[in-house]
Short mmCIF file of C-alpha atoms in Angstrom, two decimals:
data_model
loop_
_atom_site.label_atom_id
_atom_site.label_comp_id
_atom_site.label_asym_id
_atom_site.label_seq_id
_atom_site.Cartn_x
_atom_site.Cartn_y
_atom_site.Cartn_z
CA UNK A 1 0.00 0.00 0.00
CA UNK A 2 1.11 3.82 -0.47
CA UNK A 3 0.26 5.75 2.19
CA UNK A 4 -0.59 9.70 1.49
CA UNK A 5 -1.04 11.18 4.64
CA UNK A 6 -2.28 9.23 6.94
CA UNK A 7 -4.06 7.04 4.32
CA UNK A 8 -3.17 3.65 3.15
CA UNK A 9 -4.00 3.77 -0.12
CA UNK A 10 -4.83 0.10 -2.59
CA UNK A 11 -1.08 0.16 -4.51
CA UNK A 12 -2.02 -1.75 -8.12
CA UNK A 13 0.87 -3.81 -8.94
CA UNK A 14 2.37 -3.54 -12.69
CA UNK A 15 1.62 -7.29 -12.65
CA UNK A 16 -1.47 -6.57 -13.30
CA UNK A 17 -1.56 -4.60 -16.15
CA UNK A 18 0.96 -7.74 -17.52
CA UNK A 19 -2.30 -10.02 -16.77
CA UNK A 20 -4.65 -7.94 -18.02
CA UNK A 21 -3.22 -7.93 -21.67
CA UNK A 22 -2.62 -11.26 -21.51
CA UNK A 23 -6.37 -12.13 -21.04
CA UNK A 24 -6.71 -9.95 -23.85
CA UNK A 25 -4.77 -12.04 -25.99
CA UNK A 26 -6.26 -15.08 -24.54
CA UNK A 27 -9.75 -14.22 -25.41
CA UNK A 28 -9.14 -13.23 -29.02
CA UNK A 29 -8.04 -16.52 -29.48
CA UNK A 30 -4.47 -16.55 -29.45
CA UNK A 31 -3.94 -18.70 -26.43
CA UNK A 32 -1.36 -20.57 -25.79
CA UNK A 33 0.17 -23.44 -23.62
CA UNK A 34 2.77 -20.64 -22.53
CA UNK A 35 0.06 -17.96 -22.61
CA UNK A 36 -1.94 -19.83 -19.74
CA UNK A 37 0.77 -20.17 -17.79
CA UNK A 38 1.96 -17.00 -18.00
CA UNK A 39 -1.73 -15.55 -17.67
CA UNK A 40 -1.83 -18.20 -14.36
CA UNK A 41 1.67 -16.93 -13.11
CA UNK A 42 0.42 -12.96 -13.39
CA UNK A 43 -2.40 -13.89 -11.51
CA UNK A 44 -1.06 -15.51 -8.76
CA UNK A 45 1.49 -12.50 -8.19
CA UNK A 46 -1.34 -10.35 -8.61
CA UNK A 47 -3.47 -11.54 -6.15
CA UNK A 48 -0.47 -11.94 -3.75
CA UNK A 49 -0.10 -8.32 -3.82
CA UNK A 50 -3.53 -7.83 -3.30
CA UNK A 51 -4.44 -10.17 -0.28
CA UNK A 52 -1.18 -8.80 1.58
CA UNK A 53 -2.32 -5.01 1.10
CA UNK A 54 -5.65 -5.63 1.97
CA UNK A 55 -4.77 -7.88 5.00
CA UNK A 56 -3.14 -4.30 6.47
CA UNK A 57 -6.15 -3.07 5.84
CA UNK A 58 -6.69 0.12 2.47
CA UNK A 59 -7.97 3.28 2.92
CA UNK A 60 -11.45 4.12 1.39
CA UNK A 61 -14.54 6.44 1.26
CA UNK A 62 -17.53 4.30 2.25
CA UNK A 63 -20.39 6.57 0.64
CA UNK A 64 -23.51 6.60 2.61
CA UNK A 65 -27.83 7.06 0.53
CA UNK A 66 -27.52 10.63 0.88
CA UNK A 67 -23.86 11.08 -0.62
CA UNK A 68 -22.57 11.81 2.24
CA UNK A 69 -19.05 9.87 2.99
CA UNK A 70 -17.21 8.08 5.74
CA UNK A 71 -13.46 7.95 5.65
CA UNK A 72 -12.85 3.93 6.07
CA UNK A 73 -10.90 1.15 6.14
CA UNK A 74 -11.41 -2.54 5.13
CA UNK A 75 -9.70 -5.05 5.40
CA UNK A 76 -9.23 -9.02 4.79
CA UNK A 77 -9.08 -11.27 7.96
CA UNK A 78 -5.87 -13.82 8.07
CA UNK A 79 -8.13 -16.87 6.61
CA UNK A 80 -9.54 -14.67 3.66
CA UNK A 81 -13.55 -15.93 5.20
CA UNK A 82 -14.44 -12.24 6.14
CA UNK A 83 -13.77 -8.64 5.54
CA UNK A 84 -14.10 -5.63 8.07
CA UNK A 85 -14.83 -2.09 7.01
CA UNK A 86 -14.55 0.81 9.83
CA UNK A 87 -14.01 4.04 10.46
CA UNK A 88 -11.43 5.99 12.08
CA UNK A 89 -12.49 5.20 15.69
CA UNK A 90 -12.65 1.79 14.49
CA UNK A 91 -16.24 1.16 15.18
CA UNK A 92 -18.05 -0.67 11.74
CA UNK A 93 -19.54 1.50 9.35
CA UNK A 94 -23.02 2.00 7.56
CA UNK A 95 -24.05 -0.56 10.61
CA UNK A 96 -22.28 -2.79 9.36
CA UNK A 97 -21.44 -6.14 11.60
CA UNK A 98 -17.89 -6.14 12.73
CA UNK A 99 -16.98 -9.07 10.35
CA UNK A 100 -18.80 -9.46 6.86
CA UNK A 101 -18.39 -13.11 6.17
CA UNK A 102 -17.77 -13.96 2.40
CA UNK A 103 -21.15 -15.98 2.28
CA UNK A 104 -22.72 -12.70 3.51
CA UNK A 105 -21.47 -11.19 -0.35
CA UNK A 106 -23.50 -11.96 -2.96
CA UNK A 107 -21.81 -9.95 -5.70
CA UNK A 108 -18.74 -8.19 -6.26
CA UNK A 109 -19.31 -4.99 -8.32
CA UNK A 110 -16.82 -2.81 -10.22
CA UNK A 111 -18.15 0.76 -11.25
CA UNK A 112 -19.32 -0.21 -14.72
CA UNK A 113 -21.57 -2.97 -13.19
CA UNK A 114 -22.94 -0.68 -10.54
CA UNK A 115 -25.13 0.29 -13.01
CA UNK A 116 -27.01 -3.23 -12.73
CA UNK A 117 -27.29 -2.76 -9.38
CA UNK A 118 -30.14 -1.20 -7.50
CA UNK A 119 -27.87 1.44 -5.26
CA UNK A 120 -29.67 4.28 -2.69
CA UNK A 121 -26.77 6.51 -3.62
CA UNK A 122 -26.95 6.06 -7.04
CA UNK A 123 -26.80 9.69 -8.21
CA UNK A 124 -23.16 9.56 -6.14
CA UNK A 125 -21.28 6.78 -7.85
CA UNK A 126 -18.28 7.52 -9.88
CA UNK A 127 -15.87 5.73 -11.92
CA UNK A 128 -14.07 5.62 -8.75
CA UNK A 129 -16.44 3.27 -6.68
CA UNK A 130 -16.56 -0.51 -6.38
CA UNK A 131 -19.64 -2.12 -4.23
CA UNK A 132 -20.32 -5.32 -2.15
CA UNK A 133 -24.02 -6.42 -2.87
CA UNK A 134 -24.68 -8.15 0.68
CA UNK A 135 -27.26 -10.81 1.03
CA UNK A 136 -29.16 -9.30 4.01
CA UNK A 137 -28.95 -5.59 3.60
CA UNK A 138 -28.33 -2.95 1.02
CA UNK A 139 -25.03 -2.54 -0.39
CA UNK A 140 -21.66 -1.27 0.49
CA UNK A 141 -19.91 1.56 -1.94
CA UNK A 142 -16.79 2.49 -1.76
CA UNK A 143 -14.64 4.94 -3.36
CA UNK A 144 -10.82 4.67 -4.26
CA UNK A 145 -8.34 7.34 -5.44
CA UNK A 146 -8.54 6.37 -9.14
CA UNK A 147 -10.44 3.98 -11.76
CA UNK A 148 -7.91 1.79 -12.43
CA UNK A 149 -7.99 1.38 -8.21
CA UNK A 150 -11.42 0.36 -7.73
CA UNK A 151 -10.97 -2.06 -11.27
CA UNK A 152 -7.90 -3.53 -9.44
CA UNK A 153 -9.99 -4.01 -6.17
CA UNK A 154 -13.55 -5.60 -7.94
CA UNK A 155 -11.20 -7.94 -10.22
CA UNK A 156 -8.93 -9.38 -7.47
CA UNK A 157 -11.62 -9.51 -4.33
CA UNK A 158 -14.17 -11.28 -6.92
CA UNK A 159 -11.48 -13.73 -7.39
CA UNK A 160 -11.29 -14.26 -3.50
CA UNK A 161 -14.32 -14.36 -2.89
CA UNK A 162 -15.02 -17.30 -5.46
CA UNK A 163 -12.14 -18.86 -4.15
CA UNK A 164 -13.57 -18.38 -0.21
CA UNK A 165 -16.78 -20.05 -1.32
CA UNK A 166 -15.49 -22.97 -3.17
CA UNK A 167 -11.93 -23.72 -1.93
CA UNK A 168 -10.43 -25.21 1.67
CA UNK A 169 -7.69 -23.06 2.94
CA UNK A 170 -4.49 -25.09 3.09
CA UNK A 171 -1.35 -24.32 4.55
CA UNK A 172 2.01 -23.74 3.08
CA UNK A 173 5.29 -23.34 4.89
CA UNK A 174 6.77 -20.20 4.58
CA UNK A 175 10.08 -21.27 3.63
CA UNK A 176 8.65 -23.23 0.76
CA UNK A 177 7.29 -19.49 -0.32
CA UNK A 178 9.96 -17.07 0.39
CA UNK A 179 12.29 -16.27 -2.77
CA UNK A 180 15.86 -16.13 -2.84
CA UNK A 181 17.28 -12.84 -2.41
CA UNK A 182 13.64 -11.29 -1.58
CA UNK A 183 11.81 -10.12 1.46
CA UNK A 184 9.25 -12.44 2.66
CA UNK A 185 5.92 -12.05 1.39
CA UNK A 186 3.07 -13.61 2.71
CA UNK A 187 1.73 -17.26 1.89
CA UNK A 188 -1.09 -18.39 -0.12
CA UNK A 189 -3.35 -20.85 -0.35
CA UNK A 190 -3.99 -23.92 -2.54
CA UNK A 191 -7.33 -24.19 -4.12
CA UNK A 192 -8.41 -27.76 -4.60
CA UNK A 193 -7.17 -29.89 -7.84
CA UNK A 194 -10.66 -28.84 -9.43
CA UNK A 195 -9.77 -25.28 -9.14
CA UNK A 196 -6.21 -25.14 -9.45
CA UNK A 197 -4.62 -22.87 -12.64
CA UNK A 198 -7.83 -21.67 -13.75
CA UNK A 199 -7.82 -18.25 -14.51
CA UNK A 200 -10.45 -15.20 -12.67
CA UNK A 201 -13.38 -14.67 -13.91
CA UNK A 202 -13.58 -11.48 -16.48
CA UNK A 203 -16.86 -9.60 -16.02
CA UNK A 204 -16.36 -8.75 -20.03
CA UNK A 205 -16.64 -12.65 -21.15
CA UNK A 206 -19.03 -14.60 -21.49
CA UNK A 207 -20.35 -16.38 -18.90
CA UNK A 208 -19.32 -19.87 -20.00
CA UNK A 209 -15.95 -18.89 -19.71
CA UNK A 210 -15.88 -17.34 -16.15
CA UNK A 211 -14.18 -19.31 -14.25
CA UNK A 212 -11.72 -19.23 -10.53
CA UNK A 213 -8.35 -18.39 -9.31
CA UNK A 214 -6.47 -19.79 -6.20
CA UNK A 215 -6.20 -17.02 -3.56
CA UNK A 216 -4.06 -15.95 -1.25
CA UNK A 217 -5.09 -16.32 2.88
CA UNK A 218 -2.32 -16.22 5.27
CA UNK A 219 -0.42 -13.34 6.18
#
């Protein structure tokens, strides 16, 4: 994460635009043996980056009916099951329960597909917000510093999400993650053989090609 005073802001990894273009490729047809893996190698960096910044916890703007806005935090418990978003006294925002469990998510929205969405602050969404559609109450928007932020944030959580609904956490030994000659960086965890190397779901394809990533969980 950068941090701009006092904020911790969602850093997207170059990776990512790397995985990005290589979906691109993939889905006009030019995919590869190599392609895949290099598609399933970007990915797994990229959500790597993303579990570890989020399990610190980003700074956001949690935008409440009547436009006005909270400044927030969420962040990813250790086991990737939950998220918690709160404010600056650290008290759950938008009455929110302290822990959102990933069964309590029904949909993971980037600011294109908030338009699908029925949202009380509609007239106060930007290309900058991302939403949680929750199963049991209205839903959660949230603002980042830029577009490319909040695309960064809808692509990788949707991924762990997926991946917290289908897949058993399993440990790995850090030793058997840390690279030579790099800091540590926290572990991952293995989705089951059914899941393993397929590639996140891309809200522009069609549905019969959506399918999930392994995720990262442990800190």
């Amino acid at each position: 994460t950068a941090s701009t005073q006092g904020k911790k802001l969602l850093r997207v990894p170059p990776v990512f635009a790397v995985y990005q273009a290589s979906t691109i490729y993939a889905l006009s047809g030019a995919t590869q043996a190599t392609l895949m893996d290099r598609q399933r190698a970007c990915l797994s960096e990229v959500l790597r980056c993303f579990a570890r910044d989020l399990m610190r916890g980003v700074s956001v703007e949690v935008i409440h009916g009547d436009g006005s806005t909270t400044p927030s935090t969420i962040k990813l418990d250790k086991s990737a099951a939950s998220v918690s978003i709160f404010d600056d006294r650290q008290v759950p925002v938008d009455g929110l329960p302290e822990s959102v469990h990933m069964k309590s998510i029904r949909q993971v929205c980037s600011a294109l597909e908030t338009r699908n969405v029925e949202l009380p602050n509609r007239l106060f969404v930007d290309d900058c917000c991302a939403c949680l559609v929750l199963t049991t109450r209205p839903a959660v928007t949230m603002r980042f510093d830029a577009p490319g932020t909040q695309e960064y944030f809808a692509r990788c959580f949707r991924d762990i999400h997926m991946a917290a609904l289908e897949a058993v956490p399993v440990q790995k030994p850090v030793n058997q993650l840390a690279r030579p000659g790099r800091a540590h960086v926290p572990p991952v965890f293995s989705a089951p053989p059914a899941l393993t190397g397929k590639v996140g779901k891309d809200p522009g394809a069609p549905r019969q090609s959506e399918t999930s990533a392994t995720a990262p969980v442990q800190e």
